[in-house]
Coordinates of C-alpha atoms and ligand atoms in Angstrom, one line a residue:
X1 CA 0.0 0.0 0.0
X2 CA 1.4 3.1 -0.7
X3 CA 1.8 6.1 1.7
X4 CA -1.2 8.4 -0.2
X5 CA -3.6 4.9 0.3
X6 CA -3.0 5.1 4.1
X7 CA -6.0 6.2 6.1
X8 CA -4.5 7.9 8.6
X9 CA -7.2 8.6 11.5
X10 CA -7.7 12.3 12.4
X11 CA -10.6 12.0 14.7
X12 CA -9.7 13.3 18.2
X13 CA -7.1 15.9 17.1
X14 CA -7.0 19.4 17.2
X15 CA -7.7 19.3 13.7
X16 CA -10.7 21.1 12.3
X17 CA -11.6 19.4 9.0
X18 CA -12.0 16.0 11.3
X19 CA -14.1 18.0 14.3
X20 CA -17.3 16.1 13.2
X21 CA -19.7 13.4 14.2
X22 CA -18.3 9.8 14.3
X23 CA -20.6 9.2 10.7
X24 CA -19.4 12.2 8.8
X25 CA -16.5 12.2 6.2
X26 CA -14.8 16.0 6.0
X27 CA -14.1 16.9 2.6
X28 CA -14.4 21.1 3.0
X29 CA -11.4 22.8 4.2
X30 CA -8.1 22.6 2.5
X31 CA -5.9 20.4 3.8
X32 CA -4.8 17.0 3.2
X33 CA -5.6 13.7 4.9
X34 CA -1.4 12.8 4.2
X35 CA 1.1 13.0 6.3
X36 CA 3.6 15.7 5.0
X37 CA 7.2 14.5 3.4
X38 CA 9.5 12.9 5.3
X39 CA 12.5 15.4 4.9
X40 CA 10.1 18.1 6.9
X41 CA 9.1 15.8 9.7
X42 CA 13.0 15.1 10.2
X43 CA 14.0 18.4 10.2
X44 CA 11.1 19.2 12.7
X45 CA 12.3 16.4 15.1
X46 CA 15.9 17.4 14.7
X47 CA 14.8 20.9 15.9
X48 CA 12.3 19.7 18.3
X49 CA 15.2 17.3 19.8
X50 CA 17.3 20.5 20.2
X51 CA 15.3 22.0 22.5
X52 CA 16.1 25.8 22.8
X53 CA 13.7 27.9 21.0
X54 CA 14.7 31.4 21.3
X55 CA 13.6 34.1 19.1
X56 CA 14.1 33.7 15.7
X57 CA 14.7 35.3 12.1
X58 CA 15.3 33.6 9.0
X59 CA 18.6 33.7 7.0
X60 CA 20.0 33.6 3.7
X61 CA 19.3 29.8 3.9
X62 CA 15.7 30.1 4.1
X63 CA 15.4 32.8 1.4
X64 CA 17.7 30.9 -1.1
X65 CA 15.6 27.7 -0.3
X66 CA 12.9 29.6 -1.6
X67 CA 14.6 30.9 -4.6
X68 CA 16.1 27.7 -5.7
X69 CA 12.2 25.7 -5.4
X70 CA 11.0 28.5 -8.1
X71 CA 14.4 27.9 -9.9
X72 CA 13.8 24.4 -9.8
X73 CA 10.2 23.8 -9.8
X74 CA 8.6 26.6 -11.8
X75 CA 11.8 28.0 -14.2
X76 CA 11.5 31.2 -12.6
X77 CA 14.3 32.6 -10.1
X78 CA 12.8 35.5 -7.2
X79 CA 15.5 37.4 -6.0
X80 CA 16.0 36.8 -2.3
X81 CA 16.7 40.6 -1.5
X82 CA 12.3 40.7 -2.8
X83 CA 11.4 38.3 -0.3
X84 CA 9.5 39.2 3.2
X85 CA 9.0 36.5 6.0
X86 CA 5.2 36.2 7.2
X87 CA 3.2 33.5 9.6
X88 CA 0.5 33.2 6.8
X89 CA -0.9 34.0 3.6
X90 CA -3.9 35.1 4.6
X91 CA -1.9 37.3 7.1
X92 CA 0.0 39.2 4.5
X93 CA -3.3 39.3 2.7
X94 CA -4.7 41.3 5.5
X95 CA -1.9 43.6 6.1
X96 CA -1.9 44.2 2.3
X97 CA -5.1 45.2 2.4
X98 CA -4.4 47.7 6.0
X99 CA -1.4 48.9 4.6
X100 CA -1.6 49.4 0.8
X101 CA -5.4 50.8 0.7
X102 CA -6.8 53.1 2.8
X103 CA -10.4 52.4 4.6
X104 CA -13.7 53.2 2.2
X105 CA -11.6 52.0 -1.0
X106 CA -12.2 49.3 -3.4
X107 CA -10.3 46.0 -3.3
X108 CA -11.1 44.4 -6.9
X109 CA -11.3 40.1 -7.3
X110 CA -12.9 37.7 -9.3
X111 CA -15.7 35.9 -7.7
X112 CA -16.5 33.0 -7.2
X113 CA -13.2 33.1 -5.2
X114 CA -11.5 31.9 -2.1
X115 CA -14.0 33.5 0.5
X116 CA -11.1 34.6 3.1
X117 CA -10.3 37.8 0.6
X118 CA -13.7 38.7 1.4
X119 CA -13.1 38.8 5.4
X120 CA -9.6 40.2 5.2
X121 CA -10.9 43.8 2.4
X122 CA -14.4 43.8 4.3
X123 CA -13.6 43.3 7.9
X124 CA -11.3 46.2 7.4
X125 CA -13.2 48.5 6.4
X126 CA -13.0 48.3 2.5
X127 CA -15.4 47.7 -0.1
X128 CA -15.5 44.5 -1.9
X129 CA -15.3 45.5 -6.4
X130 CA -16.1 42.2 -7.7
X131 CA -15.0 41.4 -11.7
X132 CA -17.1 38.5 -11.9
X133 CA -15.6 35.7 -13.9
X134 CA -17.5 34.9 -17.2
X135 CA -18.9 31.4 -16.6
X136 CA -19.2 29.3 -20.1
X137 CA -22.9 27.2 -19.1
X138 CA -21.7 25.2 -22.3
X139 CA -18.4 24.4 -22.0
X140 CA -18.6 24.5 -18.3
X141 CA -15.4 26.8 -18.1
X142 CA -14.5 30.2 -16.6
X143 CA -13.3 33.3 -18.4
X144 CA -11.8 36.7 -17.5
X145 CA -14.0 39.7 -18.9
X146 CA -10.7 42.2 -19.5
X147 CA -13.1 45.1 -20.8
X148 CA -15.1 44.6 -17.1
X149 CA -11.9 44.4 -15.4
X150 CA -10.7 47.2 -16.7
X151 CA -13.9 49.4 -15.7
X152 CA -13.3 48.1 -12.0
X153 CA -9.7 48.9 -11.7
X154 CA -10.3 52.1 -13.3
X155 CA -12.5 53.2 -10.7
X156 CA -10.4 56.1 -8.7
X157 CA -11.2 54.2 -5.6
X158 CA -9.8 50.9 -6.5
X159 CA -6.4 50.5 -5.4
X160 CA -5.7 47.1 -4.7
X161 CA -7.1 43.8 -6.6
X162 CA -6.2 40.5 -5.6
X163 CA -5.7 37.8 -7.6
X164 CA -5.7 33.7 -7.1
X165 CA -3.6 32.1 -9.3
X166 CA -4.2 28.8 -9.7
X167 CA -8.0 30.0 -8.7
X168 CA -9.4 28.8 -5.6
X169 CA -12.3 27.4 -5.8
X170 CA -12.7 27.5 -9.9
X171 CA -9.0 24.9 -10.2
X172 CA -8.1 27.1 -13.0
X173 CA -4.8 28.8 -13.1
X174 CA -4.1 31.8 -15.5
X175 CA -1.9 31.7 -18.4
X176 CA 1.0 34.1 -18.8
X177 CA -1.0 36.2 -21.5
X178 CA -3.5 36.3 -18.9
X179 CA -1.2 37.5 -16.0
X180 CA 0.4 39.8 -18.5
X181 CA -3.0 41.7 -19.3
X182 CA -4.5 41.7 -15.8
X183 CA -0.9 43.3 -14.6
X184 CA -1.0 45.6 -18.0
X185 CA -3.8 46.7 -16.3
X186 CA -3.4 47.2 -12.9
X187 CA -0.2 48.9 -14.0
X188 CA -2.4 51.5 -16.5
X189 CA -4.7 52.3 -13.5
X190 CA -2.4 52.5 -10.5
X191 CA -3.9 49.6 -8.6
X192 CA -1.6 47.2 -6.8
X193 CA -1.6 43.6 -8.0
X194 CA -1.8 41.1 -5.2
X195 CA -1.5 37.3 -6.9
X196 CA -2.0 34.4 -3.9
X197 CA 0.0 31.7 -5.0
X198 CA -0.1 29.3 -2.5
X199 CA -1.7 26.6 -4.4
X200 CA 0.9 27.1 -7.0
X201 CA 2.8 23.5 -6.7
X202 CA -0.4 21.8 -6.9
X203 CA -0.7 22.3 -11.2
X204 CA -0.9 19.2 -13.4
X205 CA 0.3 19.5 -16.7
X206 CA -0.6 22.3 -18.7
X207 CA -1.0 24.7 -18.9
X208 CA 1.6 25.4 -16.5
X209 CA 1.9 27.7 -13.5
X210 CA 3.3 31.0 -14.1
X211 CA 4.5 32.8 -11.0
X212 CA 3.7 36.4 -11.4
X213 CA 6.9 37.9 -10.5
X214 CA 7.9 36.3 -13.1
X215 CA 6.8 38.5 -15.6
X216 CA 8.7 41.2 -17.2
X217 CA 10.4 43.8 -14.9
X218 CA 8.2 46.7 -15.7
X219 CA 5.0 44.3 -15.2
X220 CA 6.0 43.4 -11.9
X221 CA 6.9 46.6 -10.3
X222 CA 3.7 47.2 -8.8
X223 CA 2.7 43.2 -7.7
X224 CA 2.9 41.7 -4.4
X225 CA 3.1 37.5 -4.8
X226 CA 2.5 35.1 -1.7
X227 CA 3.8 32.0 -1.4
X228 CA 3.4 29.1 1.2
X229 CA 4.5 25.3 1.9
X230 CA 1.5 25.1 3.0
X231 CA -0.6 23.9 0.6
X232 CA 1.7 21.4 -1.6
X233 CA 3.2 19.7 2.0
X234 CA 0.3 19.6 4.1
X235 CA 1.7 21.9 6.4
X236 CA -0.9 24.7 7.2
X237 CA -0.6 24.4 11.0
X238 CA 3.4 25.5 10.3
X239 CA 2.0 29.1 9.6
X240 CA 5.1 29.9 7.3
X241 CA 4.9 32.1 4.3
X242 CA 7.0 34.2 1.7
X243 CA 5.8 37.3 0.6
X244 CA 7.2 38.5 -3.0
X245 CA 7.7 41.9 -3.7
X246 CA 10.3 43.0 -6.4
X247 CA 10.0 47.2 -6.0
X248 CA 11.7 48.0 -3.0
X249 CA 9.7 51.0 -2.1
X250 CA 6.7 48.8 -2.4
X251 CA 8.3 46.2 -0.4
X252 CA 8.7 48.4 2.5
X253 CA 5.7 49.3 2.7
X254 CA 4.7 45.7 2.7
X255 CA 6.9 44.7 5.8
X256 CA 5.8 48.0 7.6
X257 CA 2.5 46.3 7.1
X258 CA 3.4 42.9 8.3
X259 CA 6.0 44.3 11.0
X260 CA 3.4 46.9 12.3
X261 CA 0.6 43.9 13.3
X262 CA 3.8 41.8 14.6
X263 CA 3.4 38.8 11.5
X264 CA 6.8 38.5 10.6
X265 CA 8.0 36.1 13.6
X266 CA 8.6 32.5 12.8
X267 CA 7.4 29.7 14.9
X268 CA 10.0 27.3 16.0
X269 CA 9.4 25.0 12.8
X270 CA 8.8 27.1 10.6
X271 CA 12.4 28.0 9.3
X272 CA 13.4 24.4 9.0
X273 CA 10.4 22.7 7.7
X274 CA 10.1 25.5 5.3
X275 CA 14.0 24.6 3.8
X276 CA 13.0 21.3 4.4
X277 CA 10.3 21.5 1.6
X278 CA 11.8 23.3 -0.4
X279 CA 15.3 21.5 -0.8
X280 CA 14.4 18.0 -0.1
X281 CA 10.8 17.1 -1.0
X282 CA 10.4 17.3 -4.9
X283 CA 10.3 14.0 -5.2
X284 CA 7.5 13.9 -2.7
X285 CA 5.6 16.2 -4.0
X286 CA 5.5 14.2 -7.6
X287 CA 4.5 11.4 -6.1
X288 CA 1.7 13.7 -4.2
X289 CA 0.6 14.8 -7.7
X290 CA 0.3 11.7 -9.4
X291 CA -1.9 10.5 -6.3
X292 CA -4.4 14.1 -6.8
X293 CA -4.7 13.3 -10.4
X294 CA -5.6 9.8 -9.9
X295 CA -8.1 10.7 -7.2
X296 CA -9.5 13.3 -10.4
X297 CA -9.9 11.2 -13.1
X298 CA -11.4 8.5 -10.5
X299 CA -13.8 11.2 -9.6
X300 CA -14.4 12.7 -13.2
X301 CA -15.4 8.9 -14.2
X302 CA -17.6 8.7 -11.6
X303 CA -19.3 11.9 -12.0
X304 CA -19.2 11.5 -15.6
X305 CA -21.4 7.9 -15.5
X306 CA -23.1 7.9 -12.1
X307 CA -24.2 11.8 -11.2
X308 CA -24.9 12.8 -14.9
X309 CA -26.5 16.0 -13.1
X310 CA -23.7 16.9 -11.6
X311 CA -20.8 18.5 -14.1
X312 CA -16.9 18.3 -13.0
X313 CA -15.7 22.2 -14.0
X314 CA -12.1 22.4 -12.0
X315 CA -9.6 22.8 -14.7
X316 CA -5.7 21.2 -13.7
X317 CA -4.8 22.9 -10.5
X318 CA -5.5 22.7 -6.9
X319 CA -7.1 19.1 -5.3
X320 CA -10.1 21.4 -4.8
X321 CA -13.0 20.2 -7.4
X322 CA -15.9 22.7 -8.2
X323 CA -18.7 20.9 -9.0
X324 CA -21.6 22.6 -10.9
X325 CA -25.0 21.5 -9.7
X326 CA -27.2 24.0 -11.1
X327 CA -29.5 21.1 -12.4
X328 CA -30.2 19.9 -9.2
X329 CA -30.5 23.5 -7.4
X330 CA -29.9 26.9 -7.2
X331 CA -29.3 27.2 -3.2
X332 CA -26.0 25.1 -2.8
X333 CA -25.7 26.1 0.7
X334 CA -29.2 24.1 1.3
X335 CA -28.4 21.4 -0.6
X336 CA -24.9 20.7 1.4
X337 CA -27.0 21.2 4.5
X338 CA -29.2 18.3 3.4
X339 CA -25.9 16.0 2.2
X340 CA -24.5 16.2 5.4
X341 CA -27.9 15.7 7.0
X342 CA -28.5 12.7 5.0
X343 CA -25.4 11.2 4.2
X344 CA -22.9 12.7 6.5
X345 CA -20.8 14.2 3.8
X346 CA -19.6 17.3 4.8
X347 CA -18.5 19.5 1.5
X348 CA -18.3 23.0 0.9
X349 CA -21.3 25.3 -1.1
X350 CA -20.0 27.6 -3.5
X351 CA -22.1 30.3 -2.2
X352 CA -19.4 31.3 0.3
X353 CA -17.2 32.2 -2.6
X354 CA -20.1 34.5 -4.1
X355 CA -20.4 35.1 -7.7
X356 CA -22.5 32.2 -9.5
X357 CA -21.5 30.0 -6.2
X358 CA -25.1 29.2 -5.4
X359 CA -24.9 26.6 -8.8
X360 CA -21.8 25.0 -7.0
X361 CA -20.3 22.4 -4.8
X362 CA -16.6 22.2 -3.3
X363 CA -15.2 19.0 -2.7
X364 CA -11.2 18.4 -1.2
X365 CA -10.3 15.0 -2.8
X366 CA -6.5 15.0 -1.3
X367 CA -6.9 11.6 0.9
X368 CA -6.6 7.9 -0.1
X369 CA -8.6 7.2 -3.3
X370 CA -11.4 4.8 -0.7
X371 CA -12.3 8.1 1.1
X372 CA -13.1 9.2 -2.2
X373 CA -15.2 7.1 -3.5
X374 CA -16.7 6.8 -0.5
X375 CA -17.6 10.8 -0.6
X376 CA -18.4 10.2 -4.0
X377 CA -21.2 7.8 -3.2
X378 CA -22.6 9.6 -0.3
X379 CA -22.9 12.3 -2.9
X380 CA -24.5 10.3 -5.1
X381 CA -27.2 9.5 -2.7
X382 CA -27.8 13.0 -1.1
X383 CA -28.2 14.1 -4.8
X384 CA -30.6 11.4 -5.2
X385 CA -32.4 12.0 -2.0
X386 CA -32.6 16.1 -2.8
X387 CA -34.1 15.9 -6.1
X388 CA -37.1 13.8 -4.6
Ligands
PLP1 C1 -6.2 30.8 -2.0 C2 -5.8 30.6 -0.6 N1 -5.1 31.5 0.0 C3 -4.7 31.3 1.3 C4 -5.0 30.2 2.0 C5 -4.6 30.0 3.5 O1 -3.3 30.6 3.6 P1 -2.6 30.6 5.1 O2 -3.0 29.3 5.8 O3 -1.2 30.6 4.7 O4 -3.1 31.8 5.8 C6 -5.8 29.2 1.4 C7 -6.3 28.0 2.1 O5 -7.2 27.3 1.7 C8 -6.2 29.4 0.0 O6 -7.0 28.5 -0.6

């Protein structure tokens, strides 16, 4: 059996995906039923074993560690002297948002999108400018509308958008044309370009991921990229992130940001688990792809011959599949209410993500390709069950 087959019990943790009823199966929040590679968990013992854990700051290791994964990985070198230390994405996010826009503007995204962007622009006091991604009822893709984008950013008030690339919840992840006209364009208007790359590792085959910063120089003078372990290693609880920022008076600003609400202090694993990814666990992180795009084509079979309602839309990124359901309803928060209620199966409605998210369904398929098909059943039947 191989290591992404192993059902590795969660119940009874401090985790929060697993904080549910002894009949439910979690398949909501992103993070992985794996255990992470085993270069990070040795470099966590070997720091846990040596037991004084001062104050900390990362180094040039850490930085080039990062630099040399994009090198590697994605064919595209950051500079280390860009790069800003921060316990989260969704903490730079926030002091992005504090920092770079002032309370009463517009922060422009692209719903349906990652819902937290939502709570970090609107719980500070900013006003949420939605470009609404095109959605193809056909083809049962997702476009960009540049000429609406445009009219958003050009609105005097918008001063920051932020982007997800790949594009949590859709699975999509921009093209380098596209990253190249949405930057053209927050360039043109004087908004500053946010792009959350933390799902970034987790692209299979093409098109590939582009990294924004790795654009042209002039296109990346005003853009702010975030980047985590988080995602491809299973590793959210580290709380380690790398924030991207090429233009150095822009990148002051930035860690004023961070420094000001006290985000740029490591934990005691971070720094080490961190390098530990990025220098040691490629070949992990294959053999984690392979297993995501097995557990996708298991599920686009599935879906394809047994829920004929239900229509697979993710594209080749993230282990987050969007699920269109607009067949069966038009109230996806009711009907994962009632799946749960019936089945157990505990999934995510699009409707947090806003947009056309009522039509839509989030499943997490990273966990042994059983727990799948066991969601995928329970699906089957709470789709069942709703219709009559
Ligand atoms: C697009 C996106 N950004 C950020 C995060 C969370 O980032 P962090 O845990 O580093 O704050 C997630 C988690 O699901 C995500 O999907």
């Amino acid at each position: 059996m191989g290591e992404f087959d192993q059902l590795i019990p969660r119940r009874g943790t401090d985790s929060i995906k697993w904080h549910v009823k002894s009949n439910e199966l979690p398949m909501w929040i992103a993070d992985m039923d794996f255990k992470t590679a085993p270069a990070i968990l040795k470099a966590m013992r070997e720091k846990v074993d040596f037991g004084v854990f001062g104050y900390e700051e990362p180094q040039a290791d850490y930085y080039k560690a990062v630099a040399h994964w994009y090198e590697t990985e994605h064919h595209a070198r950051p500079e280390t002297n860009w790069m800003l230390y921060c316990t989260g994405v969704v903490p730079a996010i926030s002091a992005v948002v504090q920092r770079i826009s002032n309370v009463g503007d517009n922060v422009v995204v692209q719903a349906p999108v990652y819902d937290i962007f939502y709570h970090s622009i609107e719980n500070n006091g900013r006003h949420v400018l939605s470009s609404d991604l095109v959605y193809d009822q056909q083809a049962h893709t997702y476009a960009i509308d540049f000429k609406d984008l445009e009219t958003k950013l050009a609105d005097p008030v918008s001063t920051l958008m932020i982007l997800c690339n790949p594009h949590n919840p859709i699975g999509k992840v921009w093209s380098r044309d596209e990253l190249i006209q949405i930057s053209s364009l927050c360039q043109k208007h004087h908004v500053i370009l946010l792009s959350d790359e933390i799902h970034g590792d987790l692209v299979f085959g093409e098109p590939a991921y582009t990294p924004l910063f790795s654009l042209p120089d002039a296109l990346i003078q005003h853009t702010i990229t975030t980047v985590s372990p988080s995602k491809s290693f299973n590793v959210a609880a580290l709380h380690a992130a790398t924030v991207i920022v090429p233009n150095e008076n822009l990148r002051e600003s930035v860690s004023r940001g961070i420094n000001n609400d006290e985000l740029g202090e490591p934990n005691l694993l971070a720094i080490p688990a961190t390098i530990a990814a990025y220098t040691q666990s490629s070949d992990w992180l294959q053999a984690l792809k392979a297993k995501l795009v097995e557990n996708r084509q298991f599920v686009a079979q599935f879906i394809e011959t047994r829920i004929p309602e239900v229509q697979l839309v993710s594209e080749n990124a993230t282990y987050l599949l969007w699920f269109d359901v607009s067949q069966v309803t038009d109230d996806a928060e009711k009907l994962t209410v009632f799946i749960r209620e019936q089945t157990g199966l505990f999934l995510s409605a699009g409707t947090v993500y806003r947009g056309n998210g009522c039509y839509f369904l989030r499943m997490n398929i990273a966990c042994p390709t059983n727990m799948v098909e066991d969601g995928l059943n329970r699906l089957k039947q709470g789709i069942e069950a709703f219709k009559k």
